[in-house]
Short mmCIF file of C-alpha atoms in Angstrom, two decimals:
data_model
loop_
_atom_site.label_atom_id
_atom_site.label_comp_id
_atom_site.label_asym_id
_atom_site.label_seq_id
_atom_site.Cartn_x
_atom_site.Cartn_y
_atom_site.Cartn_z
CA MET A 25 38.78 -6.35 -107.33
CA THR A 26 40.36 -2.95 -105.88
CA ILE A 27 39.11 -2.11 -102.96
CA ASP A 28 38.46 1.80 -101.86
CA LEU A 29 40.59 3.08 -99.32
CA ASP A 30 39.52 6.54 -99.63
CA LEU A 31 43.36 7.47 -101.02
CA THR A 32 41.67 10.94 -101.25
CA PRO A 33 45.85 12.60 -100.66
CA SER A 34 45.05 14.68 -97.68
CA ALA A 35 47.66 17.55 -96.69
CA THR A 36 49.36 15.07 -93.84
CA ASP A 37 49.11 12.32 -96.18
CA ALA A 38 50.43 13.59 -98.96
CA ALA A 39 53.29 14.38 -96.35
CA ALA A 40 53.25 10.54 -95.29
CA ALA A 41 53.45 9.40 -98.42
CA SER A 42 57.05 11.12 -99.14
CA SER A 43 58.37 10.22 -96.82
CA PRO A 44 61.42 7.88 -97.55
CA ASP A 45 59.66 5.11 -96.05
CA ALA A 46 55.87 5.98 -95.14
CA ALA A 47 55.35 1.82 -93.14
CA THR A 48 58.70 3.41 -90.54
CA ALA A 49 57.95 6.80 -91.18
CA ALA A 50 54.36 7.92 -87.86
CA PRO A 51 54.42 4.60 -86.08
CA ARG A 52 53.77 6.47 -83.12
CA GLU A 53 50.77 7.39 -84.64
CA ARG A 54 49.43 4.62 -86.18
CA ARG A 55 49.17 3.24 -82.85
CA HIS A 56 46.51 4.42 -80.48
CA ALA A 57 46.52 3.99 -76.29
CA VAL A 58 43.15 2.22 -75.86
CA ALA A 59 43.34 0.52 -72.40
CA GLY A 60 43.01 -2.58 -72.46
CA LEU A 61 44.25 -3.16 -75.67
CA TYR A 62 48.18 -3.15 -76.51
CA ASN A 63 48.27 -3.90 -80.23
CA LEU A 64 45.19 -1.26 -81.70
CA ARG A 65 47.22 0.10 -84.98
CA ASP A 66 45.85 2.57 -88.15
CA THR A 67 46.80 1.16 -91.43
CA GLY A 68 46.16 5.19 -92.16
CA GLY A 69 49.28 6.80 -94.23
CA TYR A 70 50.12 3.90 -96.48
CA ARG A 71 51.39 4.81 -100.22
CA ALA A 72 48.96 3.40 -102.69
CA ALA A 73 48.90 4.07 -106.57
CA GLY A 74 46.29 7.30 -106.26
CA GLY A 75 47.31 8.28 -103.01
CA THR A 76 47.03 7.36 -99.82
CA SER A 77 44.84 5.37 -97.07
CA ARG A 78 43.49 6.71 -94.96
CA TRP A 79 43.24 6.83 -91.47
CA GLY A 80 40.92 6.28 -89.35
CA LYS A 81 39.25 4.12 -91.81
CA LEU A 82 40.72 0.73 -91.38
CA LEU A 83 42.10 -0.58 -88.23
CA ARG A 84 43.61 -4.18 -86.53
CA SER A 85 44.19 -4.60 -82.69
CA ASP A 86 44.23 -7.49 -79.96
CA ALA A 87 41.23 -9.45 -78.69
CA LEU A 88 38.53 -6.26 -76.51
CA HIS A 89 38.42 -8.87 -73.91
CA ARG A 90 40.57 -6.03 -71.23
CA ILE A 91 38.71 -3.30 -72.92
CA ASP A 92 36.84 -0.77 -69.97
CA ALA A 93 34.62 1.91 -70.30
CA THR A 94 37.80 4.01 -71.10
CA GLY A 95 38.62 2.34 -73.88
CA ARG A 96 35.20 2.13 -75.33
CA ASP A 97 35.05 5.71 -75.44
CA ARG A 98 38.33 5.52 -77.24
CA LEU A 99 36.79 3.14 -79.92
CA ALA A 100 34.13 5.73 -80.14
CA GLU A 101 35.82 8.33 -80.39
CA ILE A 102 38.33 6.95 -83.32
CA GLY A 103 35.08 6.52 -85.17
CA VAL A 104 34.87 2.49 -84.85
CA ALA A 105 31.40 1.13 -86.41
CA HIS A 106 32.45 -2.71 -87.30
CA ILE A 107 33.45 -4.49 -85.78
CA ILE A 108 35.29 -8.58 -87.41
CA ASP A 109 36.37 -10.50 -85.36
CA LEU A 110 38.61 -13.46 -86.39
CA ARG A 111 38.01 -15.60 -83.47
CA GLY A 112 36.10 -19.28 -83.05
CA GLY A 113 33.49 -19.76 -80.99
CA ASP A 114 35.81 -20.93 -78.13
CA GLU A 115 37.64 -18.20 -77.96
CA ARG A 116 35.09 -16.05 -77.91
CA ALA A 117 33.43 -17.88 -75.04
CA THR A 118 36.99 -18.20 -73.11
CA ALA A 119 37.64 -13.55 -73.82
CA PRO A 120 34.45 -12.00 -74.30
CA SER A 121 34.16 -8.65 -76.91
CA ALA A 122 34.01 -6.16 -73.32
CA VAL A 123 32.20 -3.79 -76.19
CA ASP A 124 28.88 -3.93 -74.81
CA GLY A 125 27.70 0.44 -75.06
CA LEU A 126 29.72 0.81 -77.72
CA GLU A 127 27.49 1.40 -81.62
CA VAL A 128 29.32 -1.23 -83.15
CA THR A 129 27.85 -3.86 -86.09
CA VAL A 130 29.85 -6.82 -85.67
CA HIS A 131 30.55 -9.90 -87.78
CA HIS A 132 32.47 -12.99 -86.42
CA LEU A 133 34.21 -14.50 -88.98
CA PRO A 134 35.99 -17.13 -87.59
CA VAL A 135 39.17 -17.77 -89.69
CA PHE A 136 39.60 -21.36 -87.42
CA ASP A 137 36.80 -23.55 -86.65
CA ASP A 138 37.06 -24.87 -83.41
CA ALA A 139 37.69 -28.08 -84.41
CA ASP A 140 39.79 -26.77 -86.51
CA PRO A 141 43.34 -28.49 -86.52
CA ALA A 142 45.01 -25.91 -87.90
CA ALA A 143 44.52 -23.80 -85.04
CA GLN A 144 46.74 -25.66 -82.87
CA ALA A 145 49.47 -25.72 -85.70
CA THR A 146 51.04 -23.46 -86.15
CA THR A 147 53.61 -23.90 -83.06
CA HIS A 148 54.15 -27.74 -85.09
CA VAL A 149 54.25 -26.47 -88.44
CA GLY A 150 54.81 -23.16 -88.57
CA LEU A 151 52.93 -20.46 -90.31
CA VAL A 152 52.85 -21.09 -94.02
CA PRO A 153 50.85 -23.74 -93.93
CA VAL A 154 48.61 -22.81 -91.63
CA TYR A 155 48.27 -19.26 -94.55
CA ASP A 156 48.11 -21.87 -97.21
CA HIS A 157 45.07 -23.92 -94.89
CA ILE A 158 43.16 -20.32 -94.50
CA VAL A 159 43.25 -19.60 -97.72
CA ASP A 160 41.91 -22.36 -99.63
CA GLU A 161 39.86 -24.01 -96.00
CA ARG A 162 38.31 -19.96 -95.22
CA GLY A 163 38.65 -18.23 -98.41
CA ALA A 164 34.72 -17.44 -97.85
CA GLN A 165 35.61 -15.99 -94.18
CA LEU A 166 38.03 -13.53 -95.37
CA VAL A 167 35.90 -11.99 -98.54
CA ASP A 168 33.25 -11.71 -96.36
CA ALA A 169 35.81 -9.51 -93.87
CA ILE A 170 36.67 -7.62 -97.06
CA ARG A 171 33.56 -7.48 -98.41
CA VAL A 172 33.29 -5.74 -94.70
CA ILE A 173 35.21 -2.92 -95.02
CA ILE A 174 34.35 -2.08 -98.83
CA ALA A 175 30.25 -1.93 -98.16
CA ALA A 176 31.62 0.43 -94.89
CA ASP A 177 31.08 4.38 -94.67
CA ASP A 178 32.76 6.45 -95.92
CA ASP A 179 33.01 8.23 -92.10
CA ASP A 180 32.92 4.42 -90.02
CA ALA A 181 36.07 2.56 -89.07
CA VAL A 182 36.43 -0.96 -89.11
CA LEU A 183 38.53 -2.21 -86.82
CA VAL A 184 39.40 -5.91 -87.39
CA HIS A 185 40.85 -7.92 -84.85
CA CYS A 186 42.04 -11.71 -83.42
CA THR A 187 43.15 -12.97 -80.22
CA ALA A 188 46.66 -11.46 -80.76
CA GLY A 189 46.01 -8.96 -83.66
CA LYS A 190 49.01 -10.41 -85.16
CA ASP A 191 48.47 -13.61 -87.51
CA ARG A 192 44.66 -14.18 -89.06
CA THR A 193 43.82 -10.13 -88.34
CA GLY A 194 47.30 -9.24 -90.34
CA LEU A 195 46.44 -12.38 -93.35
CA VAL A 196 43.30 -9.91 -93.97
CA VAL A 197 44.65 -5.87 -93.69
CA ALA A 198 47.44 -7.63 -95.73
CA PHE A 199 44.88 -8.63 -98.00
CA ALA A 200 42.85 -5.57 -97.73
CA LEU A 201 45.44 -2.97 -98.63
CA ALA A 202 47.21 -5.01 -100.71
CA ALA A 203 43.70 -4.78 -103.16
CA ALA A 204 43.80 -1.33 -102.36
CA GLY A 205 46.59 -0.88 -104.15
CA VAL A 206 48.60 0.08 -101.26
CA ASP A 207 52.86 -0.46 -102.39
CA ARG A 208 54.19 -4.15 -101.68
CA ASP A 209 56.88 -2.90 -98.78
CA ASP A 210 54.47 -1.03 -96.70
CA VAL A 211 51.83 -3.79 -96.93
CA VAL A 212 54.66 -6.12 -95.21
CA ALA A 213 56.14 -3.73 -92.52
CA ASP A 214 52.53 -3.19 -91.64
CA TYR A 215 52.06 -7.14 -90.65
CA ALA A 216 55.51 -7.05 -89.53
CA ALA A 217 55.20 -4.85 -87.87
CA THR A 218 53.59 -7.12 -84.96
CA ALA A 219 55.11 -10.79 -85.31
#
């Protein structure tokens, strides 16, 4: 399976792709300043077969409960039309996304059930067993997230988030970038930028 992240190279994207390290060539451009978010990043500009991943198509962030009207306006300017929320119901109830008034479709695709012991296990058993659990037990949610990304209109940005925008978000974004043919080193660098 391949994912079309619109790998048509623009002049800017072509210049970024020809740099020795596209993953770190423009880290400030990759980050978006949005009030209430500390980890909003664009996955555009990564080398892939046939070009580079398109800027403004796939974004990743931490939870959206701290954004205000200015933050919502900025997300609208960026073009966010779909939000994939990977948090469980308890997490969403504790810190509900502040997206009222933003014209988006929110897709709740929890990677952990509220009672799922794997959600609490990262500090006790490490991340590898947790990732194995996610892939083995919550693969349907991962596939659904990728389907949302694939189905989004060309002009629509998709924002993927969990609580911190690290592990669950990183896994979904890594799968999407890998499926789009993004260079493995860039997939790893994107994931590690939040670790």
